[in-house]
mmCIF file of N, CA and C in Angstrom:
data_model
loop_
_atom_site.group_PDB
_atom_site.id
_atom_site.type_symbol
_atom_site.label_atom_id
_atom_site.label_comp_id
_atom_site.label_asym_id
_atom_site.label_seq_id
_atom_site.Cartn_x
_atom_site.Cartn_y
_atom_site.Cartn_z
ATOM 1 N N MET A 1 76.697 140.989 104.211
ATOM 2 C CA MET A 1 76.549 140.674 105.607
ATOM 3 C C MET A 1 77.518 141.545 106.402
ATOM 4 N N LEU A 2 77.008 142.123 107.458
ATOM 5 C CA LEU A 2 77.822 142.995 108.290
ATOM 6 C C LEU A 2 78.671 142.154 109.246
ATOM 7 N N PRO A 3 79.870 142.627 109.528
ATOM 8 C CA PRO A 3 80.683 141.876 110.497
ATOM 9 C C PRO A 3 80.016 141.931 111.877
ATOM 10 N N SER A 4 80.139 140.876 112.611
ATOM 11 C CA SER A 4 79.531 140.859 113.953
ATOM 12 C C SER A 4 80.371 141.692 114.913
ATOM 13 N N ARG A 5 79.664 142.326 115.776
ATOM 14 C CA ARG A 5 80.343 143.145 116.791
ATOM 15 C C ARG A 5 80.599 142.299 118.023
ATOM 16 N N PRO A 6 81.696 142.569 118.664
ATOM 17 C CA PRO A 6 81.927 141.826 119.912
ATOM 18 C C PRO A 6 80.890 142.245 120.953
ATOM 19 N N ALA A 7 80.529 141.319 121.770
ATOM 20 C CA ALA A 7 79.562 141.608 122.836
ATOM 21 C C ALA A 7 80.156 142.653 123.764
ATOM 22 N N PRO A 8 79.314 143.594 124.211
ATOM 23 C CA PRO A 8 79.840 144.598 125.150
ATOM 24 C C PRO A 8 80.311 143.914 126.425
ATOM 25 N N THR A 9 81.387 144.429 126.933
ATOM 26 C CA THR A 9 81.887 143.873 128.185
ATOM 27 C C THR A 9 81.264 144.624 129.347
ATOM 28 N N GLU A 10 80.950 143.878 130.359
ATOM 29 C CA GLU A 10 80.379 144.486 131.561
ATOM 30 C C GLU A 10 81.471 144.572 132.608
ATOM 31 N N PRO A 11 81.343 145.575 133.472
ATOM 32 C CA PRO A 11 82.346 145.652 134.536
ATOM 33 C C PRO A 11 82.257 144.414 135.422
ATOM 34 N N PRO A 12 83.364 144.041 136.027
ATOM 35 C CA PRO A 12 83.319 142.865 136.891
ATOM 36 C C PRO A 12 82.365 143.094 138.057
ATOM 37 N N ALA A 13 81.743 142.026 138.475
ATOM 38 C CA ALA A 13 80.828 142.107 139.617
ATOM 39 C C ALA A 13 81.626 142.456 140.866
ATOM 40 N N PRO A 14 81.026 143.246 141.750
ATOM 41 C CA PRO A 14 81.735 143.563 142.984
ATOM 42 C C PRO A 14 82.004 142.298 143.798
ATOM 43 N N THR A 15 83.074 142.307 144.542
ATOM 44 C CA THR A 15 83.390 141.158 145.381
ATOM 45 C C THR A 15 82.434 141.104 146.558
ATOM 46 N N ALA A 16 82.350 139.944 147.180
ATOM 47 C CA ALA A 16 81.466 139.788 148.334
ATOM 48 C C ALA A 16 81.848 140.762 149.442
ATOM 49 N N ALA A 17 83.149 140.989 149.637
ATOM 50 C CA ALA A 17 83.587 141.910 150.693
ATOM 51 C C ALA A 17 83.096 143.324 150.427
ATOM 52 N N ALA A 18 83.078 143.724 149.161
ATOM 53 C CA ALA A 18 82.664 145.086 148.825
ATOM 54 C C ALA A 18 81.163 145.277 148.987
ATOM 55 N N THR A 19 80.390 144.190 148.847
ATOM 56 C CA THR A 19 78.943 144.325 148.939
ATOM 57 C C THR A 19 78.383 143.815 150.257
ATOM 58 N N ALA A 20 79.243 143.352 151.156
ATOM 59 C CA ALA A 20 78.765 142.827 152.432
ATOM 60 C C ALA A 20 77.994 143.905 153.174
ATOM 61 N N PRO A 21 76.821 143.553 153.664
ATOM 62 C CA PRO A 21 76.007 144.552 154.360
ATOM 63 C C PRO A 21 76.526 144.827 155.762
ATOM 64 N N SER A 22 75.950 145.841 156.341
ATOM 65 C CA SER A 22 76.181 146.090 157.759
ATOM 66 C C SER A 22 75.716 144.846 158.505
ATOM 67 N N ARG A 23 76.338 144.549 159.617
ATOM 68 C CA ARG A 23 75.929 143.366 160.379
ATOM 69 C C ARG A 23 75.912 143.670 161.862
ATOM 70 N N VAL A 24 75.347 142.749 162.615
ATOM 71 C CA VAL A 24 75.154 142.917 164.050
ATOM 72 C C VAL A 24 75.901 141.823 164.790
ATOM 73 N N VAL A 25 76.589 142.202 165.850
ATOM 74 C CA VAL A 25 77.204 141.239 166.761
ATOM 75 C C VAL A 25 76.414 141.314 168.059
ATOM 76 N N VAL A 26 75.912 140.164 168.493
ATOM 77 C CA VAL A 26 75.119 140.089 169.714
ATOM 78 C C VAL A 26 75.954 139.373 170.770
ATOM 79 N N CYS A 27 76.165 140.022 171.887
ATOM 80 C CA CYS A 27 76.898 139.408 172.994
ATOM 81 C C CYS A 27 75.952 138.445 173.708
ATOM 82 N N ARG A 28 76.414 137.230 173.910
ATOM 83 C CA ARG A 28 75.614 136.225 174.607
ATOM 84 C C ARG A 28 76.562 135.332 175.393
ATOM 85 N N ASP A 29 76.824 135.718 176.646
ATOM 86 C CA ASP A 29 77.710 134.877 177.445
ATOM 87 C C ASP A 29 77.387 135.028 178.917
ATOM 88 N N CYS A 30 78.286 135.592 179.686
ATOM 89 C CA CYS A 30 78.150 135.553 181.138
ATOM 90 C C CYS A 30 77.030 136.449 181.666
ATOM 91 N N CYS A 31 76.779 137.576 181.042
ATOM 92 C CA CYS A 31 75.712 138.474 181.498
ATOM 93 C C CYS A 31 74.675 138.694 180.406
ATOM 94 N N CYS A 32 75.140 139.120 179.243
ATOM 95 C CA CYS A 32 74.223 139.342 178.121
ATOM 96 C C CYS A 32 73.584 138.013 177.742
ATOM 97 N N GLY A 33 72.296 138.047 177.529
ATOM 98 C CA GLY A 33 71.615 136.837 177.087
ATOM 99 C C GLY A 33 71.384 135.814 178.178
ATOM 100 N N THR A 34 71.502 136.223 179.432
ATOM 101 C CA THR A 34 71.295 135.291 180.537
ATOM 102 C C THR A 34 70.221 135.834 181.479
ATOM 103 N N PRO A 35 69.768 135.001 182.419
ATOM 104 C CA PRO A 35 68.779 135.475 183.402
ATOM 105 C C PRO A 35 69.272 136.617 184.285
ATOM 106 N N LYS A 36 70.580 136.926 184.259
ATOM 107 C CA LYS A 36 71.079 138.074 185.024
ATOM 108 C C LYS A 36 70.422 139.364 184.552
ATOM 109 N N VAL A 37 70.046 139.416 183.271
ATOM 110 C CA VAL A 37 69.299 140.550 182.731
ATOM 111 C C VAL A 37 67.852 140.077 182.678
ATOM 112 N N THR A 38 67.068 140.520 183.640
ATOM 113 C CA THR A 38 65.709 140.001 183.790
ATOM 114 C C THR A 38 64.719 140.700 182.862
ATOM 115 N N GLY A 39 63.632 140.005 182.606
ATOM 116 C CA GLY A 39 62.540 140.582 181.834
ATOM 117 C C GLY A 39 62.768 140.652 180.341
ATOM 118 N N VAL A 40 63.802 139.982 179.843
ATOM 119 C CA VAL A 40 64.108 140.020 178.418
ATOM 120 C C VAL A 40 64.092 138.595 177.889
ATOM 121 N N ASP A 41 63.403 138.391 176.772
ATOM 122 C CA ASP A 41 63.445 137.097 176.094
ATOM 123 C C ASP A 41 64.651 137.146 175.151
ATOM 124 N N HIS A 42 65.783 136.720 175.667
ATOM 125 C CA HIS A 42 67.043 136.813 174.927
ATOM 126 C C HIS A 42 67.016 136.001 173.636
ATOM 127 N N ALA A 43 66.448 134.808 173.706
ATOM 128 C CA ALA A 43 66.372 133.966 172.509
ATOM 129 C C ALA A 43 65.510 134.639 171.447
ATOM 130 N N GLN A 44 64.408 135.233 171.867
ATOM 131 C CA GLN A 44 63.530 135.930 170.914
ATOM 132 C C GLN A 44 64.247 137.132 170.300
ATOM 133 N N GLN A 45 64.994 137.881 171.117
ATOM 134 C CA GLN A 45 65.722 139.038 170.602
ATOM 135 C C GLN A 45 66.738 138.605 169.533
ATOM 136 N N THR A 46 67.502 137.568 169.829
ATOM 137 C CA THR A 46 68.492 137.077 168.882
ATOM 138 C C THR A 46 67.817 136.540 167.623
ATOM 139 N N ALA A 47 66.734 135.793 167.787
ATOM 140 C CA ALA A 47 66.015 135.241 166.638
ATOM 141 C C ALA A 47 65.420 136.349 165.775
ATOM 142 N N ARG A 48 64.876 137.369 166.409
ATOM 143 C CA ARG A 48 64.276 138.485 165.660
ATOM 144 C C ARG A 48 65.346 139.202 164.843
ATOM 145 N N LEU A 49 66.490 139.458 165.446
ATOM 146 C CA LEU A 49 67.591 140.091 164.713
ATOM 147 C C LEU A 49 68.033 139.205 163.557
ATOM 148 N N ALA A 50 68.276 137.923 163.840
ATOM 149 C CA ALA A 50 68.799 137.001 162.829
ATOM 150 C C ALA A 50 67.828 136.794 161.666
ATOM 151 N N ALA A 51 66.538 136.946 161.920
ATOM 152 C CA ALA A 51 65.546 136.786 160.856
ATOM 153 C C ALA A 51 65.538 137.974 159.900
ATOM 154 N N ASN A 52 66.175 139.085 160.310
ATOM 155 C CA ASN A 52 66.084 140.314 159.522
ATOM 156 C C ASN A 52 67.405 140.899 159.056
ATOM 157 N N VAL A 53 68.486 140.620 159.753
ATOM 158 C CA VAL A 53 69.785 141.200 159.413
ATOM 159 C C VAL A 53 70.876 140.163 159.679
ATOM 160 N N PRO A 54 72.050 140.332 159.056
ATOM 161 C CA PRO A 54 73.155 139.409 159.348
ATOM 162 C C PRO A 54 73.579 139.532 160.813
ATOM 163 N N VAL A 55 73.651 138.405 161.501
ATOM 164 C CA VAL A 55 73.973 138.388 162.934
ATOM 165 C C VAL A 55 75.088 137.400 163.195
ATOM 166 N N ARG A 56 75.974 137.819 164.093
ATOM 167 C CA ARG A 56 77.000 136.926 164.631
ATOM 168 C C ARG A 56 76.851 136.965 166.133
ATOM 169 N N VAL A 57 76.805 135.798 166.757
ATOM 170 C CA VAL A 57 76.708 135.716 168.209
ATOM 171 C C VAL A 57 78.117 135.585 168.757
ATOM 172 N N SER A 58 78.425 136.414 169.744
ATOM 173 C CA SER A 58 79.762 136.454 170.315
ATOM 174 C C SER A 58 79.743 135.994 171.764
ATOM 175 N N ASP A 59 80.870 135.493 172.203
ATOM 176 C CA ASP A 59 81.058 135.293 173.633
ATOM 177 C C ASP A 59 81.193 136.667 174.265
ATOM 178 N N CYS A 60 81.512 136.721 175.516
ATOM 179 C CA CYS A 60 81.578 137.959 176.286
ATOM 180 C C CYS A 60 82.429 139.028 175.591
ATOM 181 N N LEU A 61 81.845 140.210 175.446
ATOM 182 C CA LEU A 61 82.562 141.359 174.869
ATOM 183 C C LEU A 61 83.206 142.214 175.957
ATOM 184 N N ASP A 62 83.114 141.755 177.221
ATOM 185 C CA ASP A 62 83.800 142.370 178.357
ATOM 186 C C ASP A 62 83.291 143.774 178.688
ATOM 187 N N VAL A 63 82.002 143.974 178.500
ATOM 188 C CA VAL A 63 81.355 145.223 178.918
ATOM 189 C C VAL A 63 80.042 144.869 179.615
ATOM 190 N N CYS A 64 80.154 143.970 180.579
ATOM 191 C CA CYS A 64 78.989 143.385 181.243
ATOM 192 C C CYS A 64 78.078 144.422 181.896
ATOM 193 N N GLU A 65 78.636 145.549 182.301
ATOM 194 C CA GLU A 65 77.815 146.588 182.927
ATOM 195 C C GLU A 65 76.806 147.193 181.951
ATOM 196 N N HIS A 66 76.941 146.885 180.657
ATOM 197 C CA HIS A 66 76.033 147.403 179.627
ATOM 198 C C HIS A 66 75.118 146.320 179.059
ATOM 199 N N ALA A 67 75.040 145.160 179.714
ATOM 200 C CA ALA A 67 74.248 144.035 179.184
ATOM 201 C C ALA A 67 72.791 144.456 178.952
ATOM 202 N N ASN A 68 72.270 144.079 177.866
ATOM 203 C CA ASN A 68 72.622 143.326 176.685
ATOM 204 C C ASN A 68 73.338 144.229 175.687
ATOM 205 N N VAL A 69 74.446 143.749 175.182
ATOM 206 C CA VAL A 69 75.265 144.540 174.268
ATOM 207 C C VAL A 69 75.074 144.045 172.837
ATOM 208 N N ILE A 70 74.899 145.011 171.944
ATOM 209 C CA ILE A 70 74.805 144.744 170.512
ATOM 210 C C ILE A 70 75.742 145.729 169.826
ATOM 211 N N VAL A 71 76.563 145.214 168.926
ATOM 212 C CA VAL A 71 77.481 146.060 168.166
ATOM 213 C C VAL A 71 77.027 146.035 166.703
ATOM 214 N N VAL A 72 76.787 147.218 166.146
ATOM 215 C CA VAL A 72 76.404 147.315 164.742
ATOM 216 C C VAL A 72 77.661 147.667 163.954
ATOM 217 N N GLN A 73 78.074 146.741 163.105
ATOM 218 C CA GLN A 73 79.291 146.924 162.325
ATOM 219 C C GLN A 73 78.943 147.486 160.948
ATOM 220 N N PRO A 74 79.724 148.433 160.465
ATOM 221 C CA PRO A 74 79.461 148.986 159.130
ATOM 222 C C PRO A 74 79.777 147.968 158.045
ATOM 223 N N SER A 75 79.212 148.197 156.880
ATOM 224 C CA SER A 75 79.556 147.369 155.722
ATOM 225 C C SER A 75 81.030 147.586 155.395
ATOM 226 N N ALA A 76 81.580 146.710 154.584
ATOM 227 C CA ALA A 76 82.986 146.843 154.194
ATOM 228 C C ALA A 76 83.232 148.173 153.491
ATOM 229 N N ALA A 77 82.316 148.558 152.616
ATOM 230 C CA ALA A 77 82.481 149.826 151.883
ATOM 231 C C ALA A 77 82.404 151.012 152.836
ATOM 232 N N ALA A 78 81.463 150.983 153.772
ATOM 233 C CA ALA A 78 81.341 152.083 154.730
ATOM 234 C C ALA A 78 82.563 152.130 155.643
ATOM 235 N N ARG A 79 83.059 150.971 156.029
ATOM 236 C CA ARG A 79 84.261 150.915 156.882
ATOM 237 C C ARG A 79 85.451 151.525 156.136
ATOM 238 N N ALA A 80 85.579 151.194 154.848
ATOM 239 C CA ALA A 80 86.670 151.745 154.043
ATOM 240 C C ALA A 80 86.554 153.262 153.922
ATOM 241 N N ALA A 81 85.325 153.770 154.014
ATOM 242 C CA ALA A 81 85.098 155.220 153.925
ATOM 243 C C ALA A 81 85.195 155.899 155.295
ATOM 244 N N GLY A 82 85.512 155.127 156.348
ATOM 245 C CA GLY A 82 85.735 155.727 157.654
ATOM 246 C C GLY A 82 84.703 155.415 158.719
ATOM 247 N N ALA A 83 83.622 154.712 158.391
ATOM 248 C CA ALA A 83 82.611 154.380 159.401
ATOM 249 C C ALA A 83 83.193 153.387 160.403
ATOM 250 N N ARG A 84 82.751 153.481 161.628
ATOM 251 C CA ARG A 84 83.221 152.606 162.695
ATOM 252 C C ARG A 84 82.042 151.899 163.357
ATOM 253 N N PRO A 85 82.301 150.781 164.024
ATOM 254 C CA PRO A 85 81.224 150.072 164.722
ATOM 255 C C PRO A 85 80.561 150.965 165.768
ATOM 256 N N VAL A 86 79.278 150.732 165.969
ATOM 257 C CA VAL A 86 78.515 151.455 166.990
ATOM 258 C C VAL A 86 78.129 150.445 168.063
ATOM 259 N N TRP A 87 78.546 150.727 169.288
ATOM 260 C CA TRP A 87 78.267 149.860 170.429
ATOM 261 C C TRP A 87 77.003 150.356 171.115
ATOM 262 N N LEU A 88 76.073 149.424 171.323
ATOM 263 C CA LEU A 88 74.804 149.741 171.976
ATOM 264 C C LEU A 88 74.677 148.864 173.210
ATOM 265 N N GLY A 89 74.371 149.486 174.336
ATOM 266 C CA GLY A 89 74.232 148.752 175.583
ATOM 267 C C GLY A 89 72.863 148.920 176.184
ATOM 268 N N LEU A 90 72.543 148.020 177.112
ATOM 269 C CA LEU A 90 71.251 148.008 177.781
ATOM 270 C C LEU A 90 70.106 147.868 176.778
ATOM 271 N N VAL A 91 70.357 147.083 175.724
ATOM 272 C CA VAL A 91 69.333 146.859 174.698
ATOM 273 C C VAL A 91 68.407 145.763 175.215
ATOM 274 N N ASN A 92 67.497 146.177 176.090
ATOM 275 C CA ASN A 92 66.613 145.254 176.777
ATOM 276 C C ASN A 92 65.148 145.510 176.440
ATOM 277 N N ASP A 93 64.900 146.267 175.398
ATOM 278 C CA ASP A 93 63.551 146.651 175.002
ATOM 279 C C ASP A 93 63.300 146.178 173.575
ATOM 280 N N PRO A 94 62.203 145.477 173.322
ATOM 281 C CA PRO A 94 61.922 145.020 171.956
ATOM 282 C C PRO A 94 61.857 146.159 170.934
ATOM 283 N N ASP A 95 61.425 147.348 171.365
ATOM 284 C CA ASP A 95 61.381 148.483 170.436
ATOM 285 C C ASP A 95 62.787 148.879 169.986
ATOM 286 N N ALA A 96 63.756 148.803 170.883
ATOM 287 C CA ALA A 96 65.143 149.119 170.510
ATOM 288 C C ALA A 96 65.661 148.092 169.505
ATOM 289 N N THR A 97 65.291 146.840 169.698
ATOM 290 C CA THR A 97 65.682 145.801 168.747
ATOM 291 C C THR A 97 65.131 146.122 167.364
ATOM 292 N N GLU A 98 63.880 146.551 167.306
ATOM 293 C CA GLU A 98 63.260 146.909 166.028
ATOM 294 C C GLU A 98 63.954 148.120 165.395
ATOM 295 N N ASP A 99 64.344 149.097 166.231
ATOM 296 C CA ASP A 99 65.061 150.269 165.716
ATOM 297 C C ASP A 99 66.406 149.871 165.123
ATOM 298 N N ILE A 100 67.079 148.911 165.750
ATOM 299 C CA ILE A 100 68.360 148.426 165.236
ATOM 300 C C ILE A 100 68.151 147.738 163.892
ATOM 301 N N ILE A 101 67.137 146.902 163.800
ATOM 302 C CA ILE A 101 66.837 146.214 162.536
ATOM 303 C C ILE A 101 66.583 147.228 161.428
ATOM 304 N N THR A 102 65.762 148.219 161.713
ATOM 305 C CA THR A 102 65.433 149.237 160.710
ATOM 306 C C THR A 102 66.690 149.955 160.240
ATOM 307 N N TRP A 103 67.555 150.322 161.180
ATOM 308 C CA TRP A 103 68.785 151.039 160.845
ATOM 309 C C TRP A 103 69.724 150.180 159.996
ATOM 310 N N VAL A 104 69.924 148.935 160.416
ATOM 311 C CA VAL A 104 70.826 148.048 159.676
ATOM 312 C C VAL A 104 70.283 147.791 158.270
ATOM 313 N N ARG A 105 68.993 147.595 158.144
ATOM 314 C CA ARG A 105 68.404 147.359 156.820
ATOM 315 C C ARG A 105 68.521 148.597 155.931
ATOM 316 N N ALA A 106 68.603 149.778 156.548
ATOM 317 C CA ALA A 106 68.787 151.023 155.779
ATOM 318 C C ALA A 106 70.251 151.240 155.397
ATOM 319 N N GLY A 107 71.160 150.432 155.953
ATOM 320 C CA GLY A 107 72.577 150.554 155.598
ATOM 321 C C GLY A 107 73.506 150.596 156.784
ATOM 322 N N GLY A 108 73.007 151.003 157.957
ATOM 323 C CA GLY A 108 73.840 151.009 159.153
ATOM 324 C C GLY A 108 74.866 152.122 159.176
ATOM 325 N N PRO A 109 75.878 151.998 160.041
ATOM 326 C CA PRO A 109 76.883 153.054 160.223
ATOM 327 C C PRO A 109 77.549 153.467 158.913
ATOM 328 N N GLY A 110 77.650 154.771 158.732
ATOM 329 C CA GLY A 110 78.321 155.304 157.563
ATOM 330 C C GLY A 110 77.454 155.385 156.325
ATOM 331 N N VAL A 111 76.264 154.776 156.364
ATOM 332 C CA VAL A 111 75.359 154.788 155.222
ATOM 333 C C VAL A 111 74.058 155.492 155.599
ATOM 334 N N ALA A 112 73.461 155.068 156.694
ATOM 335 C CA ALA A 112 72.204 155.653 157.157
ATOM 336 C C ALA A 112 72.448 156.286 158.520
ATOM 337 N N PRO A 113 71.826 157.433 158.784
ATOM 338 C CA PRO A 113 72.020 158.047 160.101
ATOM 339 C C PRO A 113 71.446 157.162 161.204
ATOM 340 N N CYS A 114 72.149 157.134 162.316
ATOM 341 C CA CYS A 114 71.681 156.378 163.473
ATOM 342 C C CYS A 114 70.410 157.049 163.996
ATOM 343 N N PRO A 115 69.335 156.285 164.198
ATOM 344 C CA PRO A 115 68.122 156.897 164.745
ATOM 345 C C PRO A 115 68.406 157.555 166.092
ATOM 346 N N ASP A 116 67.828 158.721 166.294
ATOM 347 C CA ASP A 116 68.067 159.471 167.535
ATOM 348 C C ASP A 116 67.800 158.634 168.771
ATOM 349 N N VAL A 117 66.772 157.796 168.729
ATOM 350 C CA VAL A 117 66.430 157.001 169.907
ATOM 351 C C VAL A 117 67.561 156.048 170.287
ATOM 352 N N LEU A 118 68.352 155.597 169.318
ATOM 353 C CA LEU A 118 69.453 154.688 169.636
ATOM 354 C C LEU A 118 70.618 155.403 170.303
ATOM 355 N N ASP A 119 70.641 156.740 170.235
ATOM 356 C CA ASP A 119 71.672 157.488 170.972
ATOM 357 C C ASP A 119 71.596 157.187 172.465
ATOM 358 N N LEU A 120 70.404 156.834 172.947
ATOM 359 C CA LEU A 120 70.227 156.512 174.366
ATOM 360 C C LEU A 120 70.986 155.244 174.749
ATOM 361 N N TYR A 121 71.287 154.397 173.783
ATOM 362 C CA TYR A 121 71.935 153.115 174.030
ATOM 363 C C TYR A 121 73.421 153.114 173.671
ATOM 364 N N THR A 122 73.874 154.122 172.963
ATOM 365 C CA THR A 122 75.252 154.159 172.468
ATOM 366 C C THR A 122 76.240 154.394 173.602
ATOM 367 N N PHE A 123 77.331 153.652 173.557
ATOM 368 C CA PHE A 123 78.417 153.887 174.520
ATOM 369 C C PHE A 123 79.743 153.586 173.851
ATOM 370 N N THR A 124 80.813 154.087 174.436
ATOM 371 C CA THR A 124 82.163 153.809 173.953
ATOM 372 C C THR A 124 82.751 152.722 174.832
ATOM 373 N N PRO A 125 83.145 151.601 174.247
ATOM 374 C CA PRO A 125 83.724 150.539 175.068
ATOM 375 C C PRO A 125 85.012 151.018 175.726
ATOM 376 N N PRO A 126 85.328 150.500 176.912
ATOM 377 C CA PRO A 126 86.483 151.001 177.675
ATOM 378 C C PRO A 126 87.783 151.012 176.890
ATOM 379 N N ARG A 127 88.059 149.998 176.116
ATOM 380 C CA ARG A 127 89.326 149.960 175.373
ATOM 381 C C ARG A 127 89.404 151.122 174.391
ATOM 382 N N ARG A 128 88.312 151.394 173.689
ATOM 383 C CA ARG A 128 88.314 152.497 172.733
ATOM 384 C C ARG A 128 88.399 153.830 173.472
ATOM 385 N N ALA A 129 87.778 153.944 174.626
ATOM 386 C CA ALA A 129 87.857 155.183 175.403
ATOM 387 C C ALA A 129 89.288 155.413 175.866
ATOM 388 N N ALA A 130 89.961 154.336 176.303
ATOM 389 C CA ALA A 130 91.355 154.455 176.746
ATOM 390 C C ALA A 130 92.248 154.840 175.572
ATOM 391 N N ASP A 131 91.983 154.250 174.385
ATOM 392 C CA ASP A 131 92.765 154.605 173.196
ATOM 393 C C ASP A 131 92.582 156.074 172.847
ATOM 394 N N ALA A 132 91.343 156.554 172.912
ATOM 395 C CA ALA A 132 91.058 157.950 172.577
ATOM 396 C C ALA A 132 91.756 158.887 173.564
ATOM 397 N N LYS A 133 91.743 158.527 174.850
ATOM 398 C CA LYS A 133 92.391 159.361 175.860
ATOM 399 C C LYS A 133 93.904 159.376 175.641
ATOM 400 N N ARG A 134 94.461 158.215 175.310
ATOM 401 C CA ARG A 134 95.899 158.096 175.100
ATOM 402 C C ARG A 134 96.327 158.928 173.889
ATOM 403 N N LEU A 135 95.479 158.975 172.866
ATOM 404 C CA LEU A 135 95.835 159.680 171.643
ATOM 405 C C LEU A 135 95.518 161.174 171.697
ATOM 406 N N LYS A 136 94.742 161.597 172.697
ATOM 407 C CA LYS A 136 94.349 162.988 172.803
ATOM 408 C C LYS A 136 95.552 163.819 173.264
ATOM 409 N N PRO A 137 95.828 164.914 172.567
ATOM 410 C CA PRO A 137 96.976 165.736 172.990
ATOM 411 C C PRO A 137 96.709 166.385 174.355
ATOM 412 N N GLU A 138 97.756 166.548 175.103
ATOM 413 C CA GLU A 138 97.656 167.213 176.415
ATOM 414 C C GLU A 138 97.253 168.672 176.228
ATOM 415 N N GLN A 139 96.458 169.163 177.160
ATOM 416 C CA GLN A 139 96.041 170.566 177.086
ATOM 417 C C GLN A 139 96.604 171.351 178.232
#
């Protein structure tokens, strides 16, 4: 009889943080998600996103001039590799919502290229713009 071999060891499963997908933050407070932005079914937009991708609903993100605001956050792995959140404003079109879903399901920031059409919605929030200006060397 041959001696039994030990069972092969498998690498440990990745932690939840390492496998967390890209996610979406939807602003829903004083301007975003309210009748102040007319012609948009805000509840339907949020429900459509939540049915397809991880969503967190936030209070005011303080960029009301861009209502409706959606922030696409990179996965933990993409963030560790340098990807940063992408801020999208004036997301008042169901087609843009679908483009966001498609992008997030493909991996989102740092994993899948942002669809060109979403460039129309991308903006830099004021705090990040001020930080970039402060850090920019004088010319």
